[in-house]
Amino acid sequence: MWGFDDCCSRYQTSDGFMYNHVTKNASPSSDDNLQKLGFDLDVGTTQQSNASFDDATVIASMSDRLSLLATVKNQATEISEQIKGQINIPNVRFAASIYIACRQNGMALSIKDISSVADGAKQSKITSAVRSVVDKLGLPPQLMHIRAAEFAKRYSTELQMNSEAIKAAEEAAERCTDHVNRSRAPSSVAATVVYIISQLSYEKKLLKDIKEATGLHENTIKGTYKDLYPYLSRIIPTWFANANDLKRLRSP
């Protein structure tokens, strides 16, 4: 860390990298030089020095906390570089980049999930940033939305349900569109479907297991269960459970 009395000069080597050279006890006019280089004298930090490396380090840390693959992590870093001049709040930019990278790789991580590792970045700002980036980069608008079936696959996989149960949960969640209150979030629908499928399976999951895996409140799952219950015969695949199986489910 160096302060206001330091002088910084920048030069470029033959390999194309930019380096900063710092000399102590510079003359008072060094402030002008620092401002020209883009350094923020109000906080006295080298915000531009190795900025790309620092950004990649933060994105890597956030990605690791979300247990993301290296390919997703690297893609998020590339997206962040592309939108650097568009989104000024670093953590919002990092979160938006991670969300888009996840969606492009078919991962159902919500903005709420990602905001939990974004060190205070608000979900509303991340959402706005994602919209802006999708528009700027000409990405499919569908990236903004995660379907209930995608959440169902993620939740059932994390709960280590068998392949048939995972497939049934995906299929059931896809069928819920016409049978659930529009105000219900796709994640709530998915969590409830996974709970129902688990109750129809040999390896049943408790409601608290679903809560821990999804991060949703039990009352939210119970409320959605009440919405879906009258339509279970249309939602649950017949190859997975028959009418007699459905009758054994608890009434809301």
XYZ file of C-alpha atoms in Angstrom:
252
model
C 0.000 0.000 0.000
C 1.372 3.454 -0.827
C 0.068 6.892 0.043
C -0.374 10.373 -1.336
C 3.372 11.193 -1.367
C 4.255 8.302 -3.657
C 4.797 8.662 -7.371
C 3.596 6.080 -9.856
C 4.683 5.695 -13.457
C 3.390 3.124 -15.916
C 5.239 1.400 -18.738
C 4.499 -1.443 -21.128
C 6.842 -4.343 -21.769
C 7.256 -6.241 -24.994
C 4.907 -8.961 -23.734
C 2.015 -6.493 -23.664
C 1.556 -6.286 -19.890
C 1.188 -2.978 -18.071
C 3.331 -2.418 -14.982
C 3.312 0.262 -12.283
C 6.551 1.604 -10.833
C 6.354 3.299 -7.447
C 8.884 5.793 -6.096
C 8.682 7.092 -2.508
C 8.807 10.748 -1.405
C 7.710 12.211 -4.720
C 7.182 15.926 -5.182
C 3.758 17.482 -4.463
C 3.020 17.516 -8.196
C 2.837 13.705 -8.144
C -0.855 13.994 -7.212
C -1.557 15.293 -10.699
C 0.256 12.334 -12.216
C -1.718 9.886 -10.096
C -5.025 11.451 -11.055
C -4.115 11.211 -14.740
C -3.461 7.514 -14.241
C -6.922 7.069 -12.766
C -6.015 6.462 -9.126
C -8.498 7.522 -6.440
C -6.627 9.858 -4.125
C -9.584 10.116 -1.755
C -8.973 6.598 -0.504
C -5.304 6.362 -1.407
C -5.454 2.921 -3.017
C -4.172 1.505 -6.286
C -7.515 0.587 -7.750
C -6.220 0.184 -11.281
C -3.060 -1.751 -10.460
C -3.577 -5.397 -11.324
C -7.349 -4.765 -11.427
C -8.117 -7.686 -13.696
C -6.154 -10.056 -11.490
C -7.931 -8.775 -8.374
C -11.339 -9.154 -10.048
C -10.546 -12.726 -11.029
C -9.467 -13.486 -7.468
C -12.744 -12.202 -6.013
C -14.822 -14.054 -8.609
C -12.860 -17.221 -7.878
C -13.534 -16.836 -4.154
C -17.270 -16.275 -4.708
C -17.421 -19.222 -7.113
C -15.638 -21.519 -4.674
C -18.169 -20.659 -1.979
C -20.874 -21.752 -4.424
C -18.918 -24.915 -5.337
C -18.840 -23.974 -9.022
C -16.743 -25.735 -11.627
C -13.581 -24.095 -12.939
C -15.154 -23.680 -16.387
C -18.014 -21.635 -14.922
C -15.587 -19.618 -12.818
C -13.422 -18.765 -15.826
C -16.439 -17.890 -17.950
C -17.717 -15.538 -15.228
C -14.332 -13.799 -15.198
C -14.464 -13.313 -18.972
C -18.000 -11.886 -18.784
C -16.937 -9.514 -15.996
C -14.159 -8.152 -18.192
C -16.607 -7.562 -21.054
C -18.976 -5.503 -18.899
C -16.405 -3.702 -16.778
C -17.311 -0.253 -18.057
C -21.028 -0.900 -17.808
C -21.507 -1.851 -14.135
C -19.580 0.279 -11.666
C -20.222 -1.631 -8.431
C -17.694 -4.509 -8.442
C -19.631 -7.047 -6.358
C -22.783 -6.460 -8.409
C -20.782 -6.987 -11.601
C -19.166 -10.152 -10.233
C -22.515 -11.569 -9.086
C -24.194 -10.797 -12.411
C -21.298 -12.401 -14.299
C -21.485 -15.547 -12.169
C -25.253 -15.780 -12.631
C -24.984 -15.513 -16.415
C -22.112 -18.017 -16.553
C -24.192 -20.453 -14.495
C -27.211 -20.035 -16.763
C -25.120 -20.513 -19.895
C -23.917 -23.794 -18.404
C -27.427 -24.954 -17.528
C -27.065 -24.432 -13.786
C -30.074 -23.415 -11.694
C -28.495 -21.032 -9.205
C -30.829 -18.170 -8.407
C -29.844 -14.555 -7.919
C -30.731 -15.071 -4.261
C -28.215 -17.926 -4.064
C -25.484 -15.840 -5.655
C -26.226 -12.714 -3.612
C -25.439 -14.739 -0.480
C -21.743 -14.690 -1.437
C -21.714 -11.202 -2.979
C -20.790 -9.391 0.241
C -23.778 -7.102 0.563
C -24.762 -6.654 -3.083
C -28.545 -6.313 -3.192
C -30.601 -8.785 -5.194
C -32.452 -5.953 -6.936
C -29.193 -4.426 -8.186
C -27.887 -7.804 -9.343
C -31.151 -8.446 -11.200
C -30.943 -5.070 -12.926
C -27.319 -5.720 -13.824
C -28.156 -9.120 -15.312
C -30.915 -7.567 -17.455
C -28.504 -4.903 -18.658
C -25.791 -7.437 -19.502
C -28.196 -9.788 -21.300
C -29.304 -6.858 -23.448
C -25.785 -5.503 -24.069
C -24.259 -8.849 -25.015
C -27.295 -9.919 -27.048
C -27.904 -13.011 -24.934
C -31.190 -14.984 -24.966
C -33.748 -13.369 -22.614
C -34.495 -16.863 -21.276
C -31.291 -16.624 -19.261
C -33.164 -14.299 -16.916
C -35.577 -17.045 -15.907
C -35.013 -20.409 -14.245
C -37.789 -22.934 -14.796
C -39.225 -24.980 -11.937
C -38.015 -28.144 -13.682
C -34.422 -26.885 -13.535
C -34.710 -26.195 -9.808
C -36.341 -29.596 -9.307
C -33.400 -31.335 -10.950
C -30.937 -29.391 -8.831
C -32.760 -29.968 -5.533
C -33.406 -33.674 -6.093
C -29.808 -34.204 -7.159
C -28.480 -32.418 -4.079
C -30.765 -34.592 -1.947
C -29.158 -37.642 -3.617
C -32.453 -39.015 -4.860
C -32.266 -41.840 -7.391
C -32.347 -41.238 -11.132
C -36.021 -42.204 -11.522
C -37.069 -39.808 -8.753
C -35.005 -37.008 -10.297
C -36.611 -37.581 -13.691
C -40.090 -37.692 -12.133
C -39.451 -34.457 -10.224
C -38.352 -32.691 -13.402
C -41.349 -33.930 -15.342
C -43.815 -33.071 -12.573
C -42.375 -29.581 -12.117
C -42.727 -28.944 -15.846
C -46.423 -29.848 -15.660
C -47.136 -27.451 -12.782
C -47.375 -24.343 -14.946
C -51.136 -24.527 -15.428
C -51.956 -25.767 -11.935
C -50.254 -23.406 -9.529
C -50.785 -19.868 -8.306
C -48.800 -17.499 -10.546
C -47.404 -15.785 -7.462
C -45.521 -18.951 -6.511
C -41.842 -18.752 -7.397
C -40.413 -21.550 -9.564
C -38.086 -22.491 -6.693
C -41.086 -22.943 -4.364
C -42.907 -25.098 -6.910
C -39.783 -27.189 -7.456
C -39.139 -27.684 -3.740
C -42.729 -28.820 -3.218
C -42.642 -31.204 -6.157
C -39.405 -32.719 -4.878
C -41.024 -33.184 -1.469
C -44.040 -34.928 -3.056
C -41.879 -37.184 -5.215
C -39.793 -38.095 -2.175
C -42.959 -39.090 -0.287
C -43.835 -41.415 -3.162
C -40.355 -42.952 -3.134
C -38.833 -45.687 -1.006
C -36.291 -43.253 0.389
C -38.535 -40.549 1.810
C -37.293 -37.082 2.711
C -38.562 -35.088 5.647
C -39.838 -31.568 5.162
C -36.822 -30.272 7.084
C -34.542 -32.064 4.589
C -36.217 -30.195 1.746
C -35.940 -26.937 3.668
C -32.204 -27.398 4.212
C -31.564 -28.350 0.584
C -33.580 -25.496 -0.913
C -33.255 -22.702 1.628
C -37.026 -22.182 1.569
C -39.263 -21.836 4.618
C -41.442 -24.791 5.569
C -44.568 -22.606 5.413
C -43.760 -21.713 1.801
C -43.526 -25.387 0.865
C -46.706 -26.201 2.792
C -48.591 -23.385 1.054
C -47.480 -24.532 -2.377
C -48.339 -28.122 -1.482
C -51.887 -26.967 -0.730
C -52.062 -25.321 -4.180
C -50.809 -28.421 -5.989
C -52.637 -31.115 -4.055
C -55.926 -31.023 -6.070
C -53.992 -31.509 -9.312
C -51.537 -34.246 -8.324
C -53.111 -36.784 -10.656
C -52.304 -34.479 -13.578
C -48.872 -33.488 -12.318
C -47.219 -36.681 -11.092
C -46.114 -39.001 -13.952
C -48.225 -42.161 -14.034
C -45.124 -44.235 -14.751
C -43.812 -43.164 -11.346
C -46.957 -43.309 -9.176
C -50.540 -44.487 -9.712
C -53.823 -43.225 -8.247
C -53.586 -45.479 -5.193
C -50.100 -44.145 -4.446
C -51.368 -40.577 -4.573
C -54.187 -41.372 -2.125
C -51.600 -42.232 0.488
C -50.196 -38.701 0.441
C -51.118 -36.508 3.372
C -53.987 -34.099 2.823
C -52.991 -30.414 3.317
